[in-house]
Short mmCIF file of C-alpha atoms and ligand atoms in Angstrom, two decimals:
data_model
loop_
_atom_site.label_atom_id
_atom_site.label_comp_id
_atom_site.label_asym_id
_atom_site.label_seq_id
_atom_site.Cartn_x
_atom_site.Cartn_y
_atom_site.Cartn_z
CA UNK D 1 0.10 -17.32 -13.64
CA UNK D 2 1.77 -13.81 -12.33
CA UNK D 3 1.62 -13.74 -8.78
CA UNK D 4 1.85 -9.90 -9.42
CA UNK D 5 -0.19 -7.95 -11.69
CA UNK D 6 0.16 -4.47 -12.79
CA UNK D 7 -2.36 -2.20 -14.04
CA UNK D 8 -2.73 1.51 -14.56
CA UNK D 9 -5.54 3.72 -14.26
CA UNK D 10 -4.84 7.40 -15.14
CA UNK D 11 -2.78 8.25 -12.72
CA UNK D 12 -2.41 5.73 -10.94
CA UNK D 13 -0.92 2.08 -10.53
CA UNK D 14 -2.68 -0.60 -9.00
CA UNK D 15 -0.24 -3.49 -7.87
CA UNK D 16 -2.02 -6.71 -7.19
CA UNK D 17 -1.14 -9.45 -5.15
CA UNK D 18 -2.23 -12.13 -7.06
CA UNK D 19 -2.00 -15.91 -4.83
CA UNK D 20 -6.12 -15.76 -3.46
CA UNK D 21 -5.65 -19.44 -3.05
CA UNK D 22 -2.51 -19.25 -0.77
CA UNK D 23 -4.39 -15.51 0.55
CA UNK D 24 -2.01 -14.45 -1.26
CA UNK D 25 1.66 -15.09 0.81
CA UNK D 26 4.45 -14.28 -0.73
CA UNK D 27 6.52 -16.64 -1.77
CA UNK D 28 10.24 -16.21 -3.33
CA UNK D 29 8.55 -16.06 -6.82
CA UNK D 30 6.22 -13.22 -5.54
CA UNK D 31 8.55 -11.35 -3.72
CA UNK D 32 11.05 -11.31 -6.51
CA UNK D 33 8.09 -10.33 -8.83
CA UNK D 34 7.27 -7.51 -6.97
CA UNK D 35 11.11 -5.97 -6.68
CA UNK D 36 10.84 -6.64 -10.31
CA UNK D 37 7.67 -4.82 -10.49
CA UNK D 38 8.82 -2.00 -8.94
CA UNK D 39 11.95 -1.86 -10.39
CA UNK D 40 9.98 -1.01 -13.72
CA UNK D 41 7.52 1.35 -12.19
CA UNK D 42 10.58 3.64 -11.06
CA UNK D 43 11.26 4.16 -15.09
CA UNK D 44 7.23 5.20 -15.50
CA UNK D 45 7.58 8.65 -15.06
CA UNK D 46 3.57 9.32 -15.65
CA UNK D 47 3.05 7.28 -12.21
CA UNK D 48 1.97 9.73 -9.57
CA UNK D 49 1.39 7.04 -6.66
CA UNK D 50 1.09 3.23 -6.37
CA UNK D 51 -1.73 1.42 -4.93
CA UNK D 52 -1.02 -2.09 -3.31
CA UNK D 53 -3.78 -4.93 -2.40
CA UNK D 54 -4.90 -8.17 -2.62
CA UNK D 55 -6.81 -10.71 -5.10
CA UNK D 56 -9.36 -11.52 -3.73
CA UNK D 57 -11.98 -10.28 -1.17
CA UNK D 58 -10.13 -11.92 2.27
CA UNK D 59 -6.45 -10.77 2.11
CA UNK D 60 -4.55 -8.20 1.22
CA UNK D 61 -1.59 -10.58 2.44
CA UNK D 62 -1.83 -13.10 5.00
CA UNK D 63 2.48 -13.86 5.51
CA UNK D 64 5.17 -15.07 4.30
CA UNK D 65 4.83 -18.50 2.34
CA UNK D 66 4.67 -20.66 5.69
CA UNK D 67 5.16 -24.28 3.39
CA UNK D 68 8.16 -22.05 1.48
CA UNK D 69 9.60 -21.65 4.93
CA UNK D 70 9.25 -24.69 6.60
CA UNK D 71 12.04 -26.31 6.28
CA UNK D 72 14.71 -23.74 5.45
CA UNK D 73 17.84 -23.76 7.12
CA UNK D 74 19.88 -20.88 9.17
CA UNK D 75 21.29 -19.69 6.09
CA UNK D 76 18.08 -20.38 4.02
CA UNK D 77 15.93 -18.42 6.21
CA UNK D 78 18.58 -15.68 6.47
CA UNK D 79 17.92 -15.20 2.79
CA UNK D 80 14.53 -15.19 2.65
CA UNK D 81 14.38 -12.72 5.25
CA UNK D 82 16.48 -10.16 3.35
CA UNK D 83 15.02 -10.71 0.26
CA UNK D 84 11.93 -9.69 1.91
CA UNK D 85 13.66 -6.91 3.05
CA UNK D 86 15.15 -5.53 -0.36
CA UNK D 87 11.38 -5.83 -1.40
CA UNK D 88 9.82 -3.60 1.64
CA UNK D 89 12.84 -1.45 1.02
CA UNK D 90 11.86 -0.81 -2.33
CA UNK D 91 8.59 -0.24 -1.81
CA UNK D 92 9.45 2.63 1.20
CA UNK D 93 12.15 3.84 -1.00
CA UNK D 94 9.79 4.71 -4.33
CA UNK D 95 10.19 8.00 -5.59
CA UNK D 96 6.42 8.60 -5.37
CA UNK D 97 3.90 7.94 -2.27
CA UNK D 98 2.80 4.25 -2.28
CA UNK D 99 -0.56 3.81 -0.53
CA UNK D 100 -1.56 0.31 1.10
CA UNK D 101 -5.16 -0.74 0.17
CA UNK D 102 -5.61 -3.51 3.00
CA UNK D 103 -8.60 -5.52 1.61
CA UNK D 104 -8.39 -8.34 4.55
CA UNK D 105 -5.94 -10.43 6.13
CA UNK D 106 -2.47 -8.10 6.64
CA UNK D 107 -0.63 -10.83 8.64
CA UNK D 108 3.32 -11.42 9.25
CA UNK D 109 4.82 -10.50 5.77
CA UNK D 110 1.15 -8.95 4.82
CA UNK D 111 1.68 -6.58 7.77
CA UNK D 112 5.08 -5.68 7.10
CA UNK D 113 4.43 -5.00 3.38
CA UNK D 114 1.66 -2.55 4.76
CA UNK D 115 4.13 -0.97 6.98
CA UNK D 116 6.36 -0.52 3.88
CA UNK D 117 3.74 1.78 2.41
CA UNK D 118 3.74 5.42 2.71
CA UNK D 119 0.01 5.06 4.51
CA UNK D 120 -2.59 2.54 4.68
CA UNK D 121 -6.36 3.12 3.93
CA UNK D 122 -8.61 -0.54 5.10
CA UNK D 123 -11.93 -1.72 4.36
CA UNK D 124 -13.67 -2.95 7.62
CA UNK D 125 -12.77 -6.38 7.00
CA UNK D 126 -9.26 -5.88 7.18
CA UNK D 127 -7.25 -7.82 9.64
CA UNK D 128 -3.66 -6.61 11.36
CA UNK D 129 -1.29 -8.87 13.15
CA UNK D 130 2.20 -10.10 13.18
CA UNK D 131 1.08 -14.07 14.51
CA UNK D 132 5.13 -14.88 14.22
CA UNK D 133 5.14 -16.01 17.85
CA UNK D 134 2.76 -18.75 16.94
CA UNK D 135 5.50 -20.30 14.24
CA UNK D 136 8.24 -20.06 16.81
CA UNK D 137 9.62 -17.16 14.48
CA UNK D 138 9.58 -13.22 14.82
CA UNK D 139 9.16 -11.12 11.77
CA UNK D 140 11.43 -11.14 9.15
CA UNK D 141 10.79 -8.10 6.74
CA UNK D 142 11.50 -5.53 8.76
CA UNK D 143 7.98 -5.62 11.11
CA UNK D 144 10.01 -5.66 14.69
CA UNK D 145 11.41 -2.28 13.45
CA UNK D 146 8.92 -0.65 11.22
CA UNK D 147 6.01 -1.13 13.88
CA UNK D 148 7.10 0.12 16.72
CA UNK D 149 8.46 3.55 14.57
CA UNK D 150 4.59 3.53 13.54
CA UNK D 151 2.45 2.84 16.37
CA UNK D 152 4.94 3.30 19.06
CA UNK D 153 6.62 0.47 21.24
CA UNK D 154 3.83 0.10 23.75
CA UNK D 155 1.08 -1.09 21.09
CA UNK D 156 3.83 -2.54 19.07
CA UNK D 157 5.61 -4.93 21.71
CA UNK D 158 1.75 -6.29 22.95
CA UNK D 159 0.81 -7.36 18.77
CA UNK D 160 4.62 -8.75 18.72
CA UNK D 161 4.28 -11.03 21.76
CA UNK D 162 0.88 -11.71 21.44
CA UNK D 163 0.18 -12.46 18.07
CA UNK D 164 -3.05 -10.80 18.90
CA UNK D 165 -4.95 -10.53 15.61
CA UNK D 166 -6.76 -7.04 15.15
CA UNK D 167 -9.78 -5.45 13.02
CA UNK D 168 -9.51 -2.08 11.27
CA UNK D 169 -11.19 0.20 13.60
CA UNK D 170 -8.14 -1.10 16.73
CA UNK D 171 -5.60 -0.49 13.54
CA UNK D 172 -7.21 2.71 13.47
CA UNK D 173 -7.13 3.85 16.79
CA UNK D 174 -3.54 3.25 17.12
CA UNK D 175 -2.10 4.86 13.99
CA UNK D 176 -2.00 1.59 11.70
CA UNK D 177 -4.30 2.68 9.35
CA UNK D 178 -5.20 6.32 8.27
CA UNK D 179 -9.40 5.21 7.95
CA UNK D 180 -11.65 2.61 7.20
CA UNK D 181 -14.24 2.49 4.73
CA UNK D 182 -16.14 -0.44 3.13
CA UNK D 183 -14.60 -3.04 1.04
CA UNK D 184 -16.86 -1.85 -1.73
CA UNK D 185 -15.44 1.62 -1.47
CA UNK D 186 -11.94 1.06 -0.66
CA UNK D 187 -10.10 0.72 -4.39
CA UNK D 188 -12.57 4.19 -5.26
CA UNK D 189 -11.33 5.98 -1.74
CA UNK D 190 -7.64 5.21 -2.79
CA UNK D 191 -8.03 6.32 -6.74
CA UNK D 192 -9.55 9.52 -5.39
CA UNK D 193 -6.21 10.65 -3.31
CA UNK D 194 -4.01 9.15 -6.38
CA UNK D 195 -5.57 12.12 -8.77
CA UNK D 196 -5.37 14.45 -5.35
CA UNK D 197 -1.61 14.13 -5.49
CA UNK D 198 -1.57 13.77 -9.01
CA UNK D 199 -2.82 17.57 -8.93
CA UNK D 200 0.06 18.96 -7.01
CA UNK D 201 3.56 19.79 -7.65
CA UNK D 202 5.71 16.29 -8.46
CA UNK D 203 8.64 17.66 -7.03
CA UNK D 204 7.58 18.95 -4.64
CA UNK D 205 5.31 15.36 -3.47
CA UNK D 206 8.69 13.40 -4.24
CA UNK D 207 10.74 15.84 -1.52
CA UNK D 208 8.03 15.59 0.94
CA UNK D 209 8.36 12.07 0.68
CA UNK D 210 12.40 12.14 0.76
CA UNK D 211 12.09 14.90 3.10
CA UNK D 212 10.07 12.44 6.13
CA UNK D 213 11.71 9.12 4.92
CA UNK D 214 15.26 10.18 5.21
CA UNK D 215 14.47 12.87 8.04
CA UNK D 216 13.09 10.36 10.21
CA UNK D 217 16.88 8.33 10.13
CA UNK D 218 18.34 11.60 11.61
CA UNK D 219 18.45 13.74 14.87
CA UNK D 220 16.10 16.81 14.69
CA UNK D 221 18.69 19.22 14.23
CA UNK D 222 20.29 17.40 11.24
CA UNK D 223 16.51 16.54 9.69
CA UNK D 224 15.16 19.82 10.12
CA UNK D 225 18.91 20.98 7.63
CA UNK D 226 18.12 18.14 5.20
CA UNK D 227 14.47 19.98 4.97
CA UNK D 228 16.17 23.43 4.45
CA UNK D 229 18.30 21.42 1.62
CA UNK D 230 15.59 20.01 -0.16
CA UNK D 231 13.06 23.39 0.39
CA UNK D 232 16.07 25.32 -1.28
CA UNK D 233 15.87 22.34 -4.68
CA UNK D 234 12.38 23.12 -4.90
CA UNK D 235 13.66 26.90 -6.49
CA UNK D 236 15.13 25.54 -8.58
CA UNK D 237 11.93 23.63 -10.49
CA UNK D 238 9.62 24.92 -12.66
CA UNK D 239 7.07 23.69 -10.37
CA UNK D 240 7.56 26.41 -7.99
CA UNK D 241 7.77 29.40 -10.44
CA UNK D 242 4.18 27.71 -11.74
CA UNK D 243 3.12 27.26 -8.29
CA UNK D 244 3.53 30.71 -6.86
CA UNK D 245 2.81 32.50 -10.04
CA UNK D 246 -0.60 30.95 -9.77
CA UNK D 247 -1.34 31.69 -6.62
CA UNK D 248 -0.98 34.97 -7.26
CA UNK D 249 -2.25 35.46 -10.53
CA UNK D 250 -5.48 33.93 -8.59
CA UNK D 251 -5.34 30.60 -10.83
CA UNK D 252 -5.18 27.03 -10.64
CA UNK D 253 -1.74 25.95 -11.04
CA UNK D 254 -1.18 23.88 -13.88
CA UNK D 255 2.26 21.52 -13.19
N1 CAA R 1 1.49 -19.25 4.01
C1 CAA R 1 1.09 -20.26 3.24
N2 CAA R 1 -0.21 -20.58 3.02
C2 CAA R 1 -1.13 -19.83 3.65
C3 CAA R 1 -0.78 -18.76 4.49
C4 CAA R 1 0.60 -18.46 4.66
N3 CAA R 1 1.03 -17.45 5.39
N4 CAA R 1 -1.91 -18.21 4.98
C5 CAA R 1 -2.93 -18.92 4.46
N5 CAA R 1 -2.47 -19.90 3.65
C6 CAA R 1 -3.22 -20.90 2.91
C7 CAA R 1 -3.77 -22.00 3.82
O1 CAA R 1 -2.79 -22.96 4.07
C8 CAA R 1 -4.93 -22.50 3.00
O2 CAA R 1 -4.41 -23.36 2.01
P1 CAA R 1 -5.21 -24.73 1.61
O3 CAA R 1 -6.55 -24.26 1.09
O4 CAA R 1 -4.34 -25.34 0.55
O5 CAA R 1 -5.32 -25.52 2.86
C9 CAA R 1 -5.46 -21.25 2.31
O6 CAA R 1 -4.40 -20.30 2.37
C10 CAA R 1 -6.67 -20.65 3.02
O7 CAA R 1 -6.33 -20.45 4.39
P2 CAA R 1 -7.18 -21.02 5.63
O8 CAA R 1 -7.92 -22.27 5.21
O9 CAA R 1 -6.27 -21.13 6.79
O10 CAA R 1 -8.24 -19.85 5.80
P3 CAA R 1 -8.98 -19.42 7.15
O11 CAA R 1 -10.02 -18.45 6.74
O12 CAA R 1 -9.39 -20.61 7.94
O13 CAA R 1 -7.86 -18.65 8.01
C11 CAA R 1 -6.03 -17.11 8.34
C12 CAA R 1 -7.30 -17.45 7.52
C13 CAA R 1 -6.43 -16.77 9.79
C14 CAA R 1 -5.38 -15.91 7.66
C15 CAA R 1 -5.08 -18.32 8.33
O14 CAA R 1 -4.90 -18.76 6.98
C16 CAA R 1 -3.73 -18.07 8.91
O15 CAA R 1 -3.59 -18.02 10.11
N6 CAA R 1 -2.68 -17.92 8.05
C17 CAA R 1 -1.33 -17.77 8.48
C18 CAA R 1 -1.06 -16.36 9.02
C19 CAA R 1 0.36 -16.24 9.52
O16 CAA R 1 0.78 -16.92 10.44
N7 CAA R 1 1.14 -15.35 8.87
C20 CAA R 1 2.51 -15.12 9.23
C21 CAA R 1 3.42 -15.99 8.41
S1 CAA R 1 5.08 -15.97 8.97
C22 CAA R 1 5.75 -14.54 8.34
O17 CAA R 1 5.10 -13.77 7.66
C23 CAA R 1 7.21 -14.34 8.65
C24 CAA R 1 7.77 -13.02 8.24
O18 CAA R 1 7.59 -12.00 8.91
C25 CAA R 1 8.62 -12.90 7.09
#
């Protein structure tokens, strides 16, 4: 069975974690299904976002494959580590906005594969934590450094050395999660900002992505130059002549 299934809807593509026995952790096989999968979703140019949850109606992804791990070695669990890495990486690094869909438990890996994602949008059942501490571990795809950047250090530093388990409405209130709606309306809530961005200029939503991601590596003086780079690119597309020419001709603009 895949551990990863891919399906489109207009749009859109829905990436499914697909392990509801194991609440879906990812495994090696998963993890190096998923750089596959998005590997071939780069080449799809119809794709205007990615969507990423959970089978199943408790996790989106509860960890890392805790019997995978159990009795790696120094350089075992090296390796595991950066292949989780090279997956979160590819998921921050897509060339179009991928949303997180947190249907339940987002713990350890689950957490950090949210963090990955351009935004998250929960259901009120979903769960945020980074329970490490309790495995006599810390997080190993990128979680100690993509959390903190998110939600600041303060918040950050208590989940880390806590392992303090939280609902969507504390995710909320400290940055992890854009909103929450109900499971029921969750995949609907995500479709519906797929075909908003779908509607706007693809350029233009790839720099804005390229624009914070790589910006947000750099001082303020040398992001806000990388902005005036890619602002000047955007002259050069079609998109903008449409765009403007809309606009002002009092029209939708039709990309
Ligand atoms: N790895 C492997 N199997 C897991 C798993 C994980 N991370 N999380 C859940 N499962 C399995 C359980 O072992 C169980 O399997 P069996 O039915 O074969 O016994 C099945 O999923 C259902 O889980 P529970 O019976 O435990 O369900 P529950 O409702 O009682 O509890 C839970 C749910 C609170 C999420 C609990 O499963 C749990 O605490 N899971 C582990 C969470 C965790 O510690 N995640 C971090 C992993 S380490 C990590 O991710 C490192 C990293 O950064 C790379």
């Amino acid at each position: 069975m895949n551990s990863v299934i891919t399906e489109k809807k207009d749009r859109a593509a829905i990436v499914t974690i697909n392990r509801p026995k194991a609440l879906n952790a990812l495994n090696r096989d998963t993890l190096e299904e998923l750089l596959a999968c998005f590997t071939a979703l780069e080449e799809d140019r119809e794709i205007a976002a990615i969507i990423i949850t959970g089978a199943g109606d408790k996790a989106f992804v509860a960890g890392a494959d805790i019997s995978a791990m159990q009795d790696m070695d120094t350089l075992a669990g090296r390796e595991f580590g950066q292949l989780g890495q090279r997956v979160m990486n590819s998921v921050e690094t897509f060339s179009r906005p991928v949303i997180g869909a947190i249907n339940g438990f987002a713990l350890g890996g689950g957490c950090e594969l949210a963090l990955a994602c351009d935004f998250r949008i929960a259901s009120d059942s979903a769960r945020f934590g980074q329970p490490e501490v309790n495995l006599g571990v810390i997080p190993g795809f990128g979680g100690s450094q993509r959390l903190p950047r998110l939600v600041g250090t303060g918040h950050a530093m208590e989940l880390l050395v806590t392992g303090e388990i939280i609902d969507a409405e504390q995710a909320c209130r400290i940055g992890l999660v854009n909103r929450v709606v109900s499971a029921a309306q969750l995949m609907d809530e995500c479709l519906q900002v797929v075909e908003k961005i779908s509607r706007k200029g693809p350029l233009a939503v790839r720099l804005c992505k390229e624009a914070v991601r790589g910006g947000m590596q750099m001082d303020i003086d040398r992001a806000c130059r990388y902005e005036s780079e890619l602002f000047g690119i955007c002259f050069a597309s079609a998109d903008q002549k449409e765009g403007m020419r809309a606009f002002l001709e009092k029209r939708p603009a039709n990309f």
